[in-house]
CSV table of C-alpha atoms in Angstrom, one decimal:
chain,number,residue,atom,x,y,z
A,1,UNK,CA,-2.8,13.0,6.4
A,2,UNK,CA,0.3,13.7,8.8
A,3,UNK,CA,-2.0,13.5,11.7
A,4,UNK,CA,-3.4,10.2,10.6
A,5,UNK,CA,0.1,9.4,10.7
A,6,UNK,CA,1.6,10.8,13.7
A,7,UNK,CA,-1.8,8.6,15.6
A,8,UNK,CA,-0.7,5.5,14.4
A,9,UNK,CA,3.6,6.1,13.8
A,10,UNK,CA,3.8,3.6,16.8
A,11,UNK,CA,2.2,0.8,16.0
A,12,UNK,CA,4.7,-0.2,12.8
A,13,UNK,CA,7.5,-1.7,13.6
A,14,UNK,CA,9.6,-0.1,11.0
A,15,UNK,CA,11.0,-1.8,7.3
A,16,UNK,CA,13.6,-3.2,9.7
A,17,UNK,CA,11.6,-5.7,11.2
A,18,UNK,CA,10.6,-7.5,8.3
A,19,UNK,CA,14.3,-7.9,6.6
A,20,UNK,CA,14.3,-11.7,7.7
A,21,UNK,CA,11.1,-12.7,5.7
A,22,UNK,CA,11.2,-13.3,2.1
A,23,UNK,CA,8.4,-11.8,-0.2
A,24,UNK,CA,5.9,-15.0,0.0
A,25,UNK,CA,5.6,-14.5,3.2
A,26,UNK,CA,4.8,-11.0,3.5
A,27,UNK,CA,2.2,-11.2,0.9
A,28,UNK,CA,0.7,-14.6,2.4
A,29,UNK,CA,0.5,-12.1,5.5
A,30,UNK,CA,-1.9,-9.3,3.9
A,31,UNK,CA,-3.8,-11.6,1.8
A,32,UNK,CA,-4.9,-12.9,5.2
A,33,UNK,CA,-5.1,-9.5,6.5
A,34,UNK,CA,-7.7,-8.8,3.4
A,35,UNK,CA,-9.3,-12.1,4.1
A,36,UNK,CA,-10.0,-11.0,7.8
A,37,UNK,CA,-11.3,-7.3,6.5
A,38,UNK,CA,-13.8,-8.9,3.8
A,39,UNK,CA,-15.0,-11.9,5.6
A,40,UNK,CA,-15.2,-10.8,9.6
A,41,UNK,CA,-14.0,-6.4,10.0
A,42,UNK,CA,-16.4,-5.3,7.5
A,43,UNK,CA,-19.0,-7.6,7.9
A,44,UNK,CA,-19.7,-6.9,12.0
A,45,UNK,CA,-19.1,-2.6,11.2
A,46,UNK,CA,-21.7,-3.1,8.5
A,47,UNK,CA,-24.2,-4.5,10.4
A,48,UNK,CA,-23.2,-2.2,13.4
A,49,UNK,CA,-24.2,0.7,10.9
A,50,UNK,CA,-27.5,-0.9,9.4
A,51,UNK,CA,-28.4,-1.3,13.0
A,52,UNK,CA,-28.0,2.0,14.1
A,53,UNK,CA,-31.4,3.8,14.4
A,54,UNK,CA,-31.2,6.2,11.4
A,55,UNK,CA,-32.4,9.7,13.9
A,56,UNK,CA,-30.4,12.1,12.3
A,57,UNK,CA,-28.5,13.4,9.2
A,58,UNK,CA,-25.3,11.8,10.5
A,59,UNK,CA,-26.3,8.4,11.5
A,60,UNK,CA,-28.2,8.6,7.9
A,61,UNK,CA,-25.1,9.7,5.9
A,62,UNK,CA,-23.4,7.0,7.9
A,63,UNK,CA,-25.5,4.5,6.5
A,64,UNK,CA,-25.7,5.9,2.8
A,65,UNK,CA,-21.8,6.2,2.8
A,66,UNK,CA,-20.2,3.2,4.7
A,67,UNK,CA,-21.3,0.8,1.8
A,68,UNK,CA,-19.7,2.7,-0.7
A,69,UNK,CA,-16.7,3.1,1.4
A,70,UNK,CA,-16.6,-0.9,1.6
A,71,UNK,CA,-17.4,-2.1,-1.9
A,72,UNK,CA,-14.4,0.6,-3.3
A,73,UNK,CA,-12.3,-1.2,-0.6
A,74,UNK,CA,-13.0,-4.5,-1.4
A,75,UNK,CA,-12.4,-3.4,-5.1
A,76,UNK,CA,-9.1,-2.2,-4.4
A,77,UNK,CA,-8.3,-5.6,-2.3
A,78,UNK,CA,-8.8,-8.0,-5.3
A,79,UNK,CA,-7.1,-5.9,-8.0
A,80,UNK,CA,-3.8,-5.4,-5.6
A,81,UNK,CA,-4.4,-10.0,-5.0
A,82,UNK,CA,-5.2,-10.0,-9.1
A,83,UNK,CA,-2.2,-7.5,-9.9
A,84,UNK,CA,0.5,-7.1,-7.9
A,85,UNK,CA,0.6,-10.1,-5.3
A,86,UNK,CA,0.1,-12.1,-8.6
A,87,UNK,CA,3.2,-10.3,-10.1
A,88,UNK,CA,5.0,-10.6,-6.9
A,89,UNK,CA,4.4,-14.4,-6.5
A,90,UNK,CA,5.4,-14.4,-10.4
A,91,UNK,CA,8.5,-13.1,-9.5
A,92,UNK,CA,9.5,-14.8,-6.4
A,93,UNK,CA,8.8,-18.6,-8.4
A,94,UNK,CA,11.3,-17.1,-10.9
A,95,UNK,CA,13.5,-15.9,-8.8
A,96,UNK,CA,13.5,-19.5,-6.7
A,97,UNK,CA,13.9,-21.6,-9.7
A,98,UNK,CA,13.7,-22.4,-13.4
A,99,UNK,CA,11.8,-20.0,-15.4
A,100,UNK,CA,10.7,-20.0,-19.3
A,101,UNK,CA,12.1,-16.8,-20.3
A,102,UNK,CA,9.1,-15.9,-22.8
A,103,UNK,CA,6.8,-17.2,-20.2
A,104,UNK,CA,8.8,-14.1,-18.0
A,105,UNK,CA,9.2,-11.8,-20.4
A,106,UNK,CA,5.3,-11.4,-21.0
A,107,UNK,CA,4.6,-11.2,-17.4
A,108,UNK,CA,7.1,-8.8,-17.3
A,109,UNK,CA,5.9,-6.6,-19.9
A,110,UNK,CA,2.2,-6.3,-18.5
A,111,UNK,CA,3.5,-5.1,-15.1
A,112,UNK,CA,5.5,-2.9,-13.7
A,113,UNK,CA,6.4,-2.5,-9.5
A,114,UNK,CA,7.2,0.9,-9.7
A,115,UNK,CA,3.8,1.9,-11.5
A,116,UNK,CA,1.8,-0.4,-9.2
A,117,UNK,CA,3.7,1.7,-6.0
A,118,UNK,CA,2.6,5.2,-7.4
A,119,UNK,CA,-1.1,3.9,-8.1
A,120,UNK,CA,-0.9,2.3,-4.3
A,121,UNK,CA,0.0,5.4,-2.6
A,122,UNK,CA,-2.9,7.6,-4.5
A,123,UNK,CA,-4.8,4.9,-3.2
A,124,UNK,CA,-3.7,4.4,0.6
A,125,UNK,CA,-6.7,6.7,2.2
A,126,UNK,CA,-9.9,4.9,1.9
A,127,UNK,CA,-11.0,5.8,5.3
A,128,UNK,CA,-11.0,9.8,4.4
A,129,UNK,CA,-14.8,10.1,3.8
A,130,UNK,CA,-15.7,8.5,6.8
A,131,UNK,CA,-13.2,10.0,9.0
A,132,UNK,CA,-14.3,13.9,7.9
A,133,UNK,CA,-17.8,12.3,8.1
A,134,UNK,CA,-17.4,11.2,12.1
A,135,UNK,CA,-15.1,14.2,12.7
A,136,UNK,CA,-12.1,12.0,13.2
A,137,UNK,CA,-13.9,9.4,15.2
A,138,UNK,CA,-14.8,12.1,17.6
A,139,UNK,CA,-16.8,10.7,20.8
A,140,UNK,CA,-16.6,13.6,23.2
A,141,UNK,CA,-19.8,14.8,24.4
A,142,UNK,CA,-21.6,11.8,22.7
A,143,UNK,CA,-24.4,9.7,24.7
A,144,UNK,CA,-25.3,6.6,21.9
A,145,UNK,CA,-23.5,3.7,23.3
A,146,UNK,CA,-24.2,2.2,19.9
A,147,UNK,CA,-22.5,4.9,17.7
A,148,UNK,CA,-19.9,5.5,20.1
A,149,UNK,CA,-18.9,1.3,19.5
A,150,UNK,CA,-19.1,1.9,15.7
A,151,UNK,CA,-16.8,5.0,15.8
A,152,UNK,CA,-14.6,3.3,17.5
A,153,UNK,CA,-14.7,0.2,15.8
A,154,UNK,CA,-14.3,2.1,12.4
A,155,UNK,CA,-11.3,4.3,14.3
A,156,UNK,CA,-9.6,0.6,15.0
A,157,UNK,CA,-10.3,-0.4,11.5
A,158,UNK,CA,-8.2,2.7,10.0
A,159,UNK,CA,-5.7,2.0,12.2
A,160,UNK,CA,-5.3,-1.4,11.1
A,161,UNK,CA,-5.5,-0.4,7.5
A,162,UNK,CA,-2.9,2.5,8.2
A,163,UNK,CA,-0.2,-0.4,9.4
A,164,UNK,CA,-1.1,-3.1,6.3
A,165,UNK,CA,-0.5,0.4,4.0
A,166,UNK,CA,2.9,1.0,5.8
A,167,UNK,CA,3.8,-3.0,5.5
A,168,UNK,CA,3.2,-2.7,1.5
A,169,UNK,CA,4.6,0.8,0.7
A,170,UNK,CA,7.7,0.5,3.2
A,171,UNK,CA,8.3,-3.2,3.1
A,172,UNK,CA,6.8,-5.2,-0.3
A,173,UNK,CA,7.1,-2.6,-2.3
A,174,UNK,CA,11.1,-2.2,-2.2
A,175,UNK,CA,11.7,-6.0,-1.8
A,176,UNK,CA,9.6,-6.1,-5.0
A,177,UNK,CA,11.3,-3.8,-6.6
A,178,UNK,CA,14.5,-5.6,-5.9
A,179,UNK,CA,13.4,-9.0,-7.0
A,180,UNK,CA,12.0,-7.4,-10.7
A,181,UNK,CA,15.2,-6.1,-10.9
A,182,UNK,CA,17.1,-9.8,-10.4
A,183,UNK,CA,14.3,-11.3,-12.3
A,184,UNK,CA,15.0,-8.9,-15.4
A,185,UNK,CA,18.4,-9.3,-15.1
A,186,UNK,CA,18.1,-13.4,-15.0
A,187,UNK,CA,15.9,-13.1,-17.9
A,188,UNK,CA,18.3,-10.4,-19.5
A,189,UNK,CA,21.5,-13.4,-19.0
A,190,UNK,CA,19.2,-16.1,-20.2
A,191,UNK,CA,18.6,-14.3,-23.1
A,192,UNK,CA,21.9,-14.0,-24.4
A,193,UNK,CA,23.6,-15.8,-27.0
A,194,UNK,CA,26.6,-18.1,-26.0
């Protein structure tokens, strides 16, 4: 996993960068992000893969486990929209306004930002199977035009995964965990008799 890192270290900005956006619009960001991997990234590397002639055990493991790869990925992408960007939105209307306490409290009580973080990082490499499978998007020596534009589409893909990872563990994450924190407090000082 550190060299998965050390490839892409460059291409995040750092936590820094996003200090001046508030916590709507970092997760409007990757809910587009998701949008763009379910509806165009994963479409056109799908039908890359079930295009490729299937000559050989890896172009048929290819083919057997990119799908699999996919629907676990796109069933990861709608429980973190149903979960936490729901809690997070939650949160950042309570935070911005009037809230019914109860209304918080429950919310509250069903979720938890610190929880969600430790399940998210477990999570964060769904590119593993397929990157021992291509032997890290290795090219060298390799004459298929075809599979050489699928390993490196799939190589771009990770990348681009890697960096919306880094924006949710190093940047909506902690500014999550700093608004359930007001949020509870709020709720906490609304809850107290006069």
């Amino acid at each position: 996993n550190r060299k998965v890192e050390e490839l892409h270290k460059d291409d995040f900005p750092g936590p820094a960068f996003f200090d001046f956006f508030k916590v709507d619009a970092i997760v409007e960001y990757l809910r587009h992000a998701h949008f763009l991997y379910i509806k165009e990234r994963i479409p056109y590397i799908t039908r890359l893969i079930e295009d490729l002639e299937d000559c050989d055990k890896l172009t048929h493991d290819l083919k057997l486990v990119f799908p699999y790869v996919t629907e676990d990925f796109i069933k990861h992408i709608y429980h973190e929209e149903d979960s936490l960007f729901y809690y997070v939105m939650k949160l950042h209307a309570a935070n911005s306004g009037t809230f019914n306490e109860s209304v918080m409290l429950e919310i509250m009580s069903k979720y938890s930002i610190k929880t969600m973080s430790s399940h998210h990082e477990e999570d964060d490499d769904e590119m593993k199977g397929i990157r021992d499978l291509t032997n890290n998007y290795n090219i060298l020596g390799m004459t298929d035009t075809h599979l050489k534009v699928i390993y490196q589409e799939l190589q771009a893909f990770e990348k681009d995964l890697f960096v919306h990872a880094r924006i949710e563990n190093e940047v909506l994450f902690p500014k999550a965990l700093n608004l359930e924190a007001k949020v509870a407090k709020a709720v906490a000082e609304s809850l107290k008799p006069y």
